[in-house]
PDB file of C-alpha atoms and ligand atoms in Angstrom:
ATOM      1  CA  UNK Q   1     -23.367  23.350  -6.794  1.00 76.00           C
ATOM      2  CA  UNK Q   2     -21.480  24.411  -3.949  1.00 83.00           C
ATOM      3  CA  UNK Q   3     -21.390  27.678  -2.490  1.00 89.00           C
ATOM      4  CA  UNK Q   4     -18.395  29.435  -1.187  1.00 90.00           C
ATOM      5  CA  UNK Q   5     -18.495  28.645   2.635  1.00 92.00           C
ATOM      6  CA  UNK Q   6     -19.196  24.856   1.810  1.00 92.00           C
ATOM      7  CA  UNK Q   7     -15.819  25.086  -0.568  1.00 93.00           C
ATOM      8  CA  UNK Q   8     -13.766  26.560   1.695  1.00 94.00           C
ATOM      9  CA  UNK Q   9     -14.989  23.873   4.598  1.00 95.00           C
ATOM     10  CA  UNK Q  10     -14.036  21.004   2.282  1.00 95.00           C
ATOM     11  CA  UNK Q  11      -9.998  22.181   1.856  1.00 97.00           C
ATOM     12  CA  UNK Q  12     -10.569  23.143   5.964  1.00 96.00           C
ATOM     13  CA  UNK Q  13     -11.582  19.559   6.271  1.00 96.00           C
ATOM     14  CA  UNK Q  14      -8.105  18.209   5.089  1.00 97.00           C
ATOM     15  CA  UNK Q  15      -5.863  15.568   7.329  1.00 96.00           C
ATOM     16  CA  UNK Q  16      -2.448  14.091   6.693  1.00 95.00           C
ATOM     17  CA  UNK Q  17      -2.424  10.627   5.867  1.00 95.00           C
ATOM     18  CA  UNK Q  18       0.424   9.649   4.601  1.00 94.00           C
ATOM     19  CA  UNK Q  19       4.178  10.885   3.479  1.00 93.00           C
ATOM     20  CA  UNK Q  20       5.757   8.152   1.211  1.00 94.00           C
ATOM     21  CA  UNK Q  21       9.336   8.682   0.031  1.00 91.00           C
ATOM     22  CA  UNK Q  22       8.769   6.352  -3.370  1.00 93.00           C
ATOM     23  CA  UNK Q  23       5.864   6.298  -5.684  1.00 94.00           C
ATOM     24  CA  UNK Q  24       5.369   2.662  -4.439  1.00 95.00           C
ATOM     25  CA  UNK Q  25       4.639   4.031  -1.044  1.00 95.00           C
ATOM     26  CA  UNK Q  26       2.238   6.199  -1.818  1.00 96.00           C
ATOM     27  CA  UNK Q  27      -1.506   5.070  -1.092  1.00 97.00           C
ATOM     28  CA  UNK Q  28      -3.579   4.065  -3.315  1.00 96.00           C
ATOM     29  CA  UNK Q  29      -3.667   5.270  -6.859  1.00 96.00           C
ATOM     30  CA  UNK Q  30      -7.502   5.759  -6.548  1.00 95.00           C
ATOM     31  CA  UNK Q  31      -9.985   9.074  -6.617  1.00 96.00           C
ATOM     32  CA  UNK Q  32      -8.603  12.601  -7.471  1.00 97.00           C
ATOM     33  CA  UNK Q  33      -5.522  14.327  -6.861  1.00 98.00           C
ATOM     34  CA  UNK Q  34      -4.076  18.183  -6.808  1.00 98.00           C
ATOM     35  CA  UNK Q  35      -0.526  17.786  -6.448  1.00 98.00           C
ATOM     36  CA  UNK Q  36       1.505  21.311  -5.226  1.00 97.00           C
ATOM     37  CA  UNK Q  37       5.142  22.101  -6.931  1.00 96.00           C
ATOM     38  CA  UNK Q  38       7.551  24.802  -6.084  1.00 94.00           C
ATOM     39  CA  UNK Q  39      10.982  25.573  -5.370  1.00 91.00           C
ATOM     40  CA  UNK Q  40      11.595  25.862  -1.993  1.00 88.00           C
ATOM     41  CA  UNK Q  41      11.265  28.622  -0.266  1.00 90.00           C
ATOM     42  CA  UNK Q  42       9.103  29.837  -3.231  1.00 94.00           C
ATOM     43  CA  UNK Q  43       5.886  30.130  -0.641  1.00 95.00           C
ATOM     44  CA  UNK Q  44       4.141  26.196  -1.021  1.00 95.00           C
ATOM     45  CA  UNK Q  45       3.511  25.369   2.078  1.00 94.00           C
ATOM     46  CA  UNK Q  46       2.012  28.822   2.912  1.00 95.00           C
ATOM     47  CA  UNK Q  47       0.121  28.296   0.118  1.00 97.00           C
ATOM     48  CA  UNK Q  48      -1.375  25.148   1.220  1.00 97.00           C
ATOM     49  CA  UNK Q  49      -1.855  26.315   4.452  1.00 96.00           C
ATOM     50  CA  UNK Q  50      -3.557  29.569   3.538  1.00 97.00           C
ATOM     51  CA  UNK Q  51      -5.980  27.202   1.317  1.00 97.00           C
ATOM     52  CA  UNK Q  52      -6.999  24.663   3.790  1.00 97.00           C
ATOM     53  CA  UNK Q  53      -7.250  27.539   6.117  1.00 95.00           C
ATOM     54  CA  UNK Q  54      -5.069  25.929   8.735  1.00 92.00           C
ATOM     55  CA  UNK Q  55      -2.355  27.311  10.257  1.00 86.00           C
ATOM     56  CA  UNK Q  56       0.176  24.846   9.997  1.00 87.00           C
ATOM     57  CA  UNK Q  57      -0.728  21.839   8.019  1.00 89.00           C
ATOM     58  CA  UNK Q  58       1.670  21.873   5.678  1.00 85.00           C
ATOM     59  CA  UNK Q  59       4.865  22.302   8.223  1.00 82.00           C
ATOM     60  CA  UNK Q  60       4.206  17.748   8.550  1.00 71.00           C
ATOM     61  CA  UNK Q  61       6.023  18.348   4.600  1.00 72.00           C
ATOM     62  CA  UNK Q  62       9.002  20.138   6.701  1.00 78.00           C
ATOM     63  CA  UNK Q  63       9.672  17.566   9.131  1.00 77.00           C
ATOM     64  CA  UNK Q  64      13.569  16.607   8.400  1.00 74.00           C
ATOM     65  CA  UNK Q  65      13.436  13.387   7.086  1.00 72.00           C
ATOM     66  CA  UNK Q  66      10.327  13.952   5.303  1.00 73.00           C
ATOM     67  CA  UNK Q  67      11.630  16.862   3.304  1.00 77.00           C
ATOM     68  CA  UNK Q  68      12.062  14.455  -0.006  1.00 83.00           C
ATOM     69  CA  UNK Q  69       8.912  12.864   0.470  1.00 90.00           C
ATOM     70  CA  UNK Q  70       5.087  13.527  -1.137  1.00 94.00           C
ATOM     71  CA  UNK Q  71       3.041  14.644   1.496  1.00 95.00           C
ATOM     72  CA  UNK Q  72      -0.523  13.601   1.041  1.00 97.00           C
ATOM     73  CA  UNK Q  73      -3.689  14.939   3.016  1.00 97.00           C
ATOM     74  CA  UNK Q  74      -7.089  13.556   2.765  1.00 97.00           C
ATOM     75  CA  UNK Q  75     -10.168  15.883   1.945  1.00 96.00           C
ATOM     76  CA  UNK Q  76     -12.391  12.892   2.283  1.00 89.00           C
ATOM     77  CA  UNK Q  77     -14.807  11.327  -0.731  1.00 92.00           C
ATOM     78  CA  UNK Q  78     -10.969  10.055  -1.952  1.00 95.00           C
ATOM     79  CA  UNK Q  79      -9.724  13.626  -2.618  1.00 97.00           C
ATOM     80  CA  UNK Q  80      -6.375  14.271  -1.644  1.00 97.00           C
ATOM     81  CA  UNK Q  81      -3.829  17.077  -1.677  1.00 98.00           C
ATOM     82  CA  UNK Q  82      -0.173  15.727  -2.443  1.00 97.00           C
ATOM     83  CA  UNK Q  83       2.813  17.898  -1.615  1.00 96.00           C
ATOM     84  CA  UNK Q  84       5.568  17.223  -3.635  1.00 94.00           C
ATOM     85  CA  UNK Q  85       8.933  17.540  -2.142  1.00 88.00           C
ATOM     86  CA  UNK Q  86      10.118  20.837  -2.634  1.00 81.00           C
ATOM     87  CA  UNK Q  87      13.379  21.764  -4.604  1.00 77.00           C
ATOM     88  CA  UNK Q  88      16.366  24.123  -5.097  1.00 70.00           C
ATOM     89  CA  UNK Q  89      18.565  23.920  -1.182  1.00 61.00           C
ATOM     90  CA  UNK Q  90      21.435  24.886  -2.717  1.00 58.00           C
ATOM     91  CA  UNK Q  91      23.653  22.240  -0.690  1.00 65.00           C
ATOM     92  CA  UNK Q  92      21.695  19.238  -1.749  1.00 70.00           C
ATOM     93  CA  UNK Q  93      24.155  16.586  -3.264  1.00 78.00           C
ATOM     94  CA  UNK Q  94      23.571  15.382  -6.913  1.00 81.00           C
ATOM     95  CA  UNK Q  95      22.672  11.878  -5.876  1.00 81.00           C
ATOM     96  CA  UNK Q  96      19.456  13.045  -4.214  1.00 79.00           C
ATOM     97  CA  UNK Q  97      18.857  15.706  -6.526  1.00 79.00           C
ATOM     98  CA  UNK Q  98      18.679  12.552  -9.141  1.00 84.00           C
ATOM     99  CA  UNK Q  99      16.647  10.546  -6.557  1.00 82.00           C
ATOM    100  CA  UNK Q 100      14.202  13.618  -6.283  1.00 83.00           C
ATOM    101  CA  UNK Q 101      13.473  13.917 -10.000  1.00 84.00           C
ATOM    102  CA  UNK Q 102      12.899  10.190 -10.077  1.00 89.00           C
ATOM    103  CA  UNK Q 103      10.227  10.276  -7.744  1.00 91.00           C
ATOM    104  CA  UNK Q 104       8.825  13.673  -8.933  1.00 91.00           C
ATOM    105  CA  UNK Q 105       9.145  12.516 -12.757  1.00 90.00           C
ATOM    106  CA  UNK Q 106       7.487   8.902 -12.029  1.00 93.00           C
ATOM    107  CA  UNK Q 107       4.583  10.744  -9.835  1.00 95.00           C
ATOM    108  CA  UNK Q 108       3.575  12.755 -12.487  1.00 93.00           C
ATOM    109  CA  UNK Q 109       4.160  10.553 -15.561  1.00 92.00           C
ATOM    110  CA  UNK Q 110       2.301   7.634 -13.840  1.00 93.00           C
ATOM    111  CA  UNK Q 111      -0.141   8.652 -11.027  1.00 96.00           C
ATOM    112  CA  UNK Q 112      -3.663   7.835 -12.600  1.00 96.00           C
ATOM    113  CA  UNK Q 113      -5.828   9.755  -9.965  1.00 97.00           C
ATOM    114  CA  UNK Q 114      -3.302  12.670 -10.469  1.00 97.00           C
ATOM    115  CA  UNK Q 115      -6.013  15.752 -11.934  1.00 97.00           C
ATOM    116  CA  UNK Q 116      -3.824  18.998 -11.631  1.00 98.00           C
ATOM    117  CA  UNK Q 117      -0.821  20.371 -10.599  1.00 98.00           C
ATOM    118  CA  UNK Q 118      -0.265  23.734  -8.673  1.00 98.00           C
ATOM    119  CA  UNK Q 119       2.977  25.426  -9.526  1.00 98.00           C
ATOM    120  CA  UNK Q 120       4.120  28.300  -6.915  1.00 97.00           C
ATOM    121  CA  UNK Q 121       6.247  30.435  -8.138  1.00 97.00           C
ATOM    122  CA  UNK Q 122       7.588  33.424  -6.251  1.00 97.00           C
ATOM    123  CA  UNK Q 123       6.099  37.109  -8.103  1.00 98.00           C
ATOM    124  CA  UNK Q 124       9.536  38.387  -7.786  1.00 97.00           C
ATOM    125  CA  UNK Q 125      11.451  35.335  -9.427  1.00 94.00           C
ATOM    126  CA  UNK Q 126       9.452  33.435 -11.617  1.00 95.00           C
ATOM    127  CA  UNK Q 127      10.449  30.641 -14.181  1.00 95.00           C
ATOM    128  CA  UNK Q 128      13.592  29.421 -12.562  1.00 92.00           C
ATOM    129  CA  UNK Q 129      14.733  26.213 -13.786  1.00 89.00           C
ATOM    130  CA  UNK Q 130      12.723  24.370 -11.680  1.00 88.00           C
ATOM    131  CA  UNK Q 131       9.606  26.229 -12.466  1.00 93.00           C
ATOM    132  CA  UNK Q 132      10.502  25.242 -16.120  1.00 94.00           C
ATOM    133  CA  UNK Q 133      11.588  21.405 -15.341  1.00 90.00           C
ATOM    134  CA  UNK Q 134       8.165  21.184 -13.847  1.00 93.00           C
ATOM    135  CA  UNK Q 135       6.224  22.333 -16.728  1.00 95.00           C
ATOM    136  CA  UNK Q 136       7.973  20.577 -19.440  1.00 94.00           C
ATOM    137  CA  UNK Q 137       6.575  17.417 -17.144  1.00 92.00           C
ATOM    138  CA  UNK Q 138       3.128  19.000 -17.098  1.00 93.00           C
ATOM    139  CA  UNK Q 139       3.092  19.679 -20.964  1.00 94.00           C
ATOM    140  CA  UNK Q 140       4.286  15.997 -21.648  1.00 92.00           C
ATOM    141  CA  UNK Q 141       0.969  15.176 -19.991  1.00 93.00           C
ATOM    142  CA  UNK Q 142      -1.271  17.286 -20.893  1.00 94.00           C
ATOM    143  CA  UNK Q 143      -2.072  17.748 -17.157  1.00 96.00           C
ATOM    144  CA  UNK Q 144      -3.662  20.856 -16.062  1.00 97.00           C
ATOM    145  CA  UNK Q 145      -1.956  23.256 -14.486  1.00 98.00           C
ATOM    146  CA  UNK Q 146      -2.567  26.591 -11.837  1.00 98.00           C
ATOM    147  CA  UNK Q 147       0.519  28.724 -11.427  1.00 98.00           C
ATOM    148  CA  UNK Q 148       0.529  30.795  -8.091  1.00 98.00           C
ATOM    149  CA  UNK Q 149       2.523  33.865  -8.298  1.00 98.00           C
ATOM    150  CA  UNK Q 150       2.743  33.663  -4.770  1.00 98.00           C
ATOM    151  CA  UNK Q 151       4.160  36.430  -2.013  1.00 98.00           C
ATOM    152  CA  UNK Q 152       2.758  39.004  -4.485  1.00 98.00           C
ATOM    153  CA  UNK Q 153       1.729  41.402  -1.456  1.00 98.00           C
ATOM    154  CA  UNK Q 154       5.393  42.166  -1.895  1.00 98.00           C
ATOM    155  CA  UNK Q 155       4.631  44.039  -5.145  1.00 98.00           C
ATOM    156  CA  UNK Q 156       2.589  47.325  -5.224  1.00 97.00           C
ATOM    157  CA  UNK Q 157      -0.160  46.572  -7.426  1.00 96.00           C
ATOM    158  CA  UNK Q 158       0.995  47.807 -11.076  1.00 97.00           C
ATOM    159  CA  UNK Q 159       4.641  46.159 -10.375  1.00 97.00           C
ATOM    160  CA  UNK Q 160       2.501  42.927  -9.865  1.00 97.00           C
ATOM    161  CA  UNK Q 161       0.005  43.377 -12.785  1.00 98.00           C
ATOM    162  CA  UNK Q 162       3.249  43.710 -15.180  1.00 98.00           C
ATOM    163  CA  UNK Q 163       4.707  40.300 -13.614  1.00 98.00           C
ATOM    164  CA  UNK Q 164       1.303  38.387 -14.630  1.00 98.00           C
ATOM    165  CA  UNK Q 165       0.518  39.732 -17.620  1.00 98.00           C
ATOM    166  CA  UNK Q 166       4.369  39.045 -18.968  1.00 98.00           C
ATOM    167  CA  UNK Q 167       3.805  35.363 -17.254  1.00 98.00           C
ATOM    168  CA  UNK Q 168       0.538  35.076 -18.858  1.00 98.00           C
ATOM    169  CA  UNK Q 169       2.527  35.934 -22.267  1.00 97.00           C
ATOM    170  CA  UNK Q 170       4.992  33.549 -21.823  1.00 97.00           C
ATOM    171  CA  UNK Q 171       3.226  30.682 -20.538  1.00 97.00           C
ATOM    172  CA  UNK Q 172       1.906  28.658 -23.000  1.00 96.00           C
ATOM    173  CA  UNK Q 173       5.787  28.451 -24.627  1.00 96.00           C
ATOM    174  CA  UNK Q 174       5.827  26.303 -21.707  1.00 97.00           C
ATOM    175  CA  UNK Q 175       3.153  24.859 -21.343  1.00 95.00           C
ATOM    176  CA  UNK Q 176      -0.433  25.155 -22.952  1.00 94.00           C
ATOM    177  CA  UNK Q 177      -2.786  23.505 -20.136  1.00 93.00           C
ATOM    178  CA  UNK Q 178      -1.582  25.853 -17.693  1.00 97.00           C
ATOM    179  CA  UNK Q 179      -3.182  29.047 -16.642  1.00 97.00           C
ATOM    180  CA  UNK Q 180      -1.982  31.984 -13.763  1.00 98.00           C
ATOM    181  CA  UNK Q 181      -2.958  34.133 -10.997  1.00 98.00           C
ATOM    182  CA  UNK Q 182      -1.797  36.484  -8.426  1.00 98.00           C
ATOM    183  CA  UNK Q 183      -1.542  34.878  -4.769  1.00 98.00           C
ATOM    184  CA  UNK Q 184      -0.574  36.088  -1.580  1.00 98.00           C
ATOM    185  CA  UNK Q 185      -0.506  34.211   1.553  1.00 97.00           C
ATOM    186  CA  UNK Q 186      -0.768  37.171   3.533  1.00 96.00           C
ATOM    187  CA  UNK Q 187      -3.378  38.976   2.195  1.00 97.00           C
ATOM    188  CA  UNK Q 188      -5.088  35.679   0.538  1.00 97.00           C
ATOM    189  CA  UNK Q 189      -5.361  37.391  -2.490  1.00 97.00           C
ATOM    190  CA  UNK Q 190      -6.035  34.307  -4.765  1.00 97.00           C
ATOM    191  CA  UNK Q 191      -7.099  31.993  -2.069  1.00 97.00           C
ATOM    192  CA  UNK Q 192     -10.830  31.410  -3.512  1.00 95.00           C
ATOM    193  CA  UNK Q 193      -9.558  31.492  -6.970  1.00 96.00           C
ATOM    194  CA  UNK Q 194      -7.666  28.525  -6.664  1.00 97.00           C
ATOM    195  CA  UNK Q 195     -10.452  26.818  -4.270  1.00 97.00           C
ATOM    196  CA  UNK Q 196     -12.341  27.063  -7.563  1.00 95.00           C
ATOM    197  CA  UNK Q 197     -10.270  25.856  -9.808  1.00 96.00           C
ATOM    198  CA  UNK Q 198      -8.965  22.601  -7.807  1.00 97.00           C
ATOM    199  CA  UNK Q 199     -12.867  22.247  -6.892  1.00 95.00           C
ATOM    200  CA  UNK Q 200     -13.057  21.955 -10.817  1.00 94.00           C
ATOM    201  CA  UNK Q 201     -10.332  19.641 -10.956  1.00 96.00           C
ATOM    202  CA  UNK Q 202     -11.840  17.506  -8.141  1.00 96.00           C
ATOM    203  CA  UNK Q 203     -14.871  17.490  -9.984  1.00 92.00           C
ATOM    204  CA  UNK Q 204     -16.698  19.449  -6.832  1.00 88.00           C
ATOM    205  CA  UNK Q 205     -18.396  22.219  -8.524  1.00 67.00           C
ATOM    206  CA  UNK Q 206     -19.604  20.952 -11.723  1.00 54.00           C
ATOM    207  CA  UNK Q 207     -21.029  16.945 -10.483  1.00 46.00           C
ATOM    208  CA  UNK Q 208     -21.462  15.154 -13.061  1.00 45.00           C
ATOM    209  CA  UNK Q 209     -24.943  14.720 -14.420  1.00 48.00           C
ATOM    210  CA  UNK Q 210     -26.337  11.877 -15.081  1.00 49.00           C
ATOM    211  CA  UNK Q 211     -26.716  11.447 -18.828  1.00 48.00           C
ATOM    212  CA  UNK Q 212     -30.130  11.603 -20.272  1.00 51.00           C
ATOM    213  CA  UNK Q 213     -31.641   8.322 -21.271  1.00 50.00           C
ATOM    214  CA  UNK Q 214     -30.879   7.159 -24.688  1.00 49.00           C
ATOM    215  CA  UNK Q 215     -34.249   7.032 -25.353  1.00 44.00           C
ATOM    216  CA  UNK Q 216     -34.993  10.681 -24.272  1.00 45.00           C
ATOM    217  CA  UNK Q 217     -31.979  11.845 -26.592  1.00 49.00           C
ATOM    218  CA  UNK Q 218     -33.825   9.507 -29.567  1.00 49.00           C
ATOM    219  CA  UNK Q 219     -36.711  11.000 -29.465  1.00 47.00           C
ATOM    220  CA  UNK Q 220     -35.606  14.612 -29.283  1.00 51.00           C
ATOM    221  CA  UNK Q 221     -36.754  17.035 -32.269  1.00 50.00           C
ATOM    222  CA  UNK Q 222     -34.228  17.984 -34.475  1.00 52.00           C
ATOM    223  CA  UNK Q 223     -32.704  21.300 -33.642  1.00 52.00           C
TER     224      UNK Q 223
HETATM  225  P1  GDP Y 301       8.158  26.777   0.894  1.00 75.13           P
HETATM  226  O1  GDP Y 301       9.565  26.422   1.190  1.00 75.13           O
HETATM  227  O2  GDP Y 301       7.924  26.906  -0.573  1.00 75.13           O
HETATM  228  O3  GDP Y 301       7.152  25.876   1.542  1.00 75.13           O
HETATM  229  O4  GDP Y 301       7.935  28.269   1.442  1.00 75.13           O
HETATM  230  P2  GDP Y 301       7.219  28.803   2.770  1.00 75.13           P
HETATM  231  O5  GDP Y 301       5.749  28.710   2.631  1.00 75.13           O
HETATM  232  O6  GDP Y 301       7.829  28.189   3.967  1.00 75.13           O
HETATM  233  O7  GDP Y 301       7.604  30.355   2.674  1.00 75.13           O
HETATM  234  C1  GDP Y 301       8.940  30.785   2.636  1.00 75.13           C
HETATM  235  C2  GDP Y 301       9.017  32.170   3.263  1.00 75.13           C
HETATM  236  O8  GDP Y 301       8.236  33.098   2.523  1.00 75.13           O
HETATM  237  C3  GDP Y 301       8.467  32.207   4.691  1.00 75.13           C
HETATM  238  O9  GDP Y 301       9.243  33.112   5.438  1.00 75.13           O
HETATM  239  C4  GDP Y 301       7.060  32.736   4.513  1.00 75.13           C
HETATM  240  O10 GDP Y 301       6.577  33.434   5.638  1.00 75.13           O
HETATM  241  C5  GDP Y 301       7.223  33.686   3.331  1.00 75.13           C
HETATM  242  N1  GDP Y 301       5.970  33.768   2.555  1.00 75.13           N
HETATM  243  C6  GDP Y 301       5.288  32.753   2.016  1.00 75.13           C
HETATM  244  N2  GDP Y 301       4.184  33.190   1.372  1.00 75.13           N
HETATM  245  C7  GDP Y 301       4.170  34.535   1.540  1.00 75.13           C
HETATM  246  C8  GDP Y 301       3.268  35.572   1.096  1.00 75.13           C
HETATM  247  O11 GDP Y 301       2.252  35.352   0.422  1.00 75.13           O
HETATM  248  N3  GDP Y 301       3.600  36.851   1.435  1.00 75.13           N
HETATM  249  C9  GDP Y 301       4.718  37.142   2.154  1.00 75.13           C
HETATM  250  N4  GDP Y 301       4.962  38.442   2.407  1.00 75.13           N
HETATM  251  N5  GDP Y 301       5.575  36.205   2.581  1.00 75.13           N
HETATM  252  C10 GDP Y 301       5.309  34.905   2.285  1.00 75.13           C
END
C-alpha cells in the first residue's frame, strides 16, 4: 500500500513523451491511462500541474501547434497521463471543431489502456456543453469518471458547498460512473483526493493479490 509521500512522488515523477495529433499516433495502446478533459480555460492544465506537483508540465499541451493534440506523460511502470486537447476558443472554425471530436470521440471509444477520465469543470460554470458532450462519451463506456470543480478558491466556502452538492444531484442524469469534488489549484484543495482516486484507477493503491490457490479455496470450511 502506498503512503501519501510515495503517491505524490509517483505523479512528481511524470515526463512528456509524446503529443500525437491522431489516435494512430499515439503510442502504444498498452498499460493504464487517466486521460484529463475540460473546456479551455476551465483550469486543466493547472490541474495537471498542481497534481504532478510541477510547475509547468502541462504548458508542452499549450505549445501552438500542439493545441489539438493528446498530450501524453509517462509516470513509468506504463502509466501515463493523456491530455486531451482542450475545447471551446470561440474562433475555432467548424472543420477543426469536427476534426477535434473525431479524435476525442475515437480516443475514448477505442483506447484499451484508457482507465478514467478527469473532467474539469470551472465551480462557477459547470455543465457547459462540452462538459455534457464529454460525459455522454463517458456514459457510453461505462468509463469512470472524476469531475474537478476546479478554481473553487474563487467561492467562499458555503457558495462552493451549494455548487457540489447541486452537481452531485445532477450527475448521474449524466452520467452514472462519475463521481465529484471540490479542487483548487491555488490552494490544492482536492489535490490528494484525486491522487487517490487515479492511484485507484492505475491500480497503485490496491495491487492486485495474488489469488489463493485453488486448492486452498477447496479445502476451505464452509462459512
Ligand atoms: P486550461 O485552458 O483549462 O488549461 O486552463 P488553465 O489551467 O490555463 O487556467 C486558466 C486560467 O485560470 C489561468 O489564468 C489560471 O491561472 C486560472 N486558474 C486555473 N486554476 C485555478 C484555480 O484553482 N484557482 C484560481 N484562482 N485560478 C485558477
Amino acid at each position: 500500500m502506498l503512503n501519501e509521500t510515495e503517491l505524490k512522488q509517483r505523479f512528481k515523477s511524470a515526463a512528456f513523451i509524446a503529443s500525437s495529433p491522431t489516435v494512430a499516433q499515439c503510442p502504444p495502446d498498452g498499460g493504464y491511462e487517466v486521460a484529463f478533459a475540460g473546456r479551455s480555460n476551465a483550469g486543466k492544465s493547472s490541474a495537471i500541474n498542481a497534481l504532478t506537483d510541477q510547475g509547468d508540465l502541462a504548458r508542452v499541451s499549450k505549445t501552438p501547434g500542439r493545441t489539438q493534440h493528446l498530450v501524453f506523460f509517462d509516470l513509468s511502470q506504463n502509466r501515463r497521463l493523456v491530455d486531451l486537447p482542450g475545447y471551446g476558443y470561440a474562433k475555432v472554425p467548424e472543420a477543426i471543431r469536427t476534426a477535434w471530436r473525431g479524435v476525442i470521440d475515437e480516443y475514448l471509444r477505442e483506447r484499451i489502456a484508457l482507465q478514467g477520465l478527469v473532467l474539469v469543470m470551472d465551480i462557477r460554470l459547470p455543465f457547459t456543453d462540452f462538459d455534457q458532450q464529454m460525459l455522454a462519451w463517458t456514459k457510453a463506456r461505462g468509463l469512470a469518471t472524476l469531475v474537478l470543480l476546479t478554481k473553487s478558491d474563487k467561492l467562499k466556502r458555503g457558495p462552493a458547498l451549494d455548487v457540489l452538492r447541486k452537481v452531485k444531484q445532477e450527475l448521474p442524469n449524466h452520467s452514472p460512473t462519475a463521481t465529484v469534488e471540490l479542487f483548487s489549484a491555488e490552494t490544492k484543495t482536492g489535490v490528494q483526493i484525486a491522487r487517490w482516486k487515479l492511484a485507484e484507477w492505475y491500480s497503485w493503491a490496491t495491487p492486485r493479490q495474488a489469488p489463493a490457490p485453488a486448492e486452498i479455496l477447496v479445502n476451505l470450511p464452509p462459512p
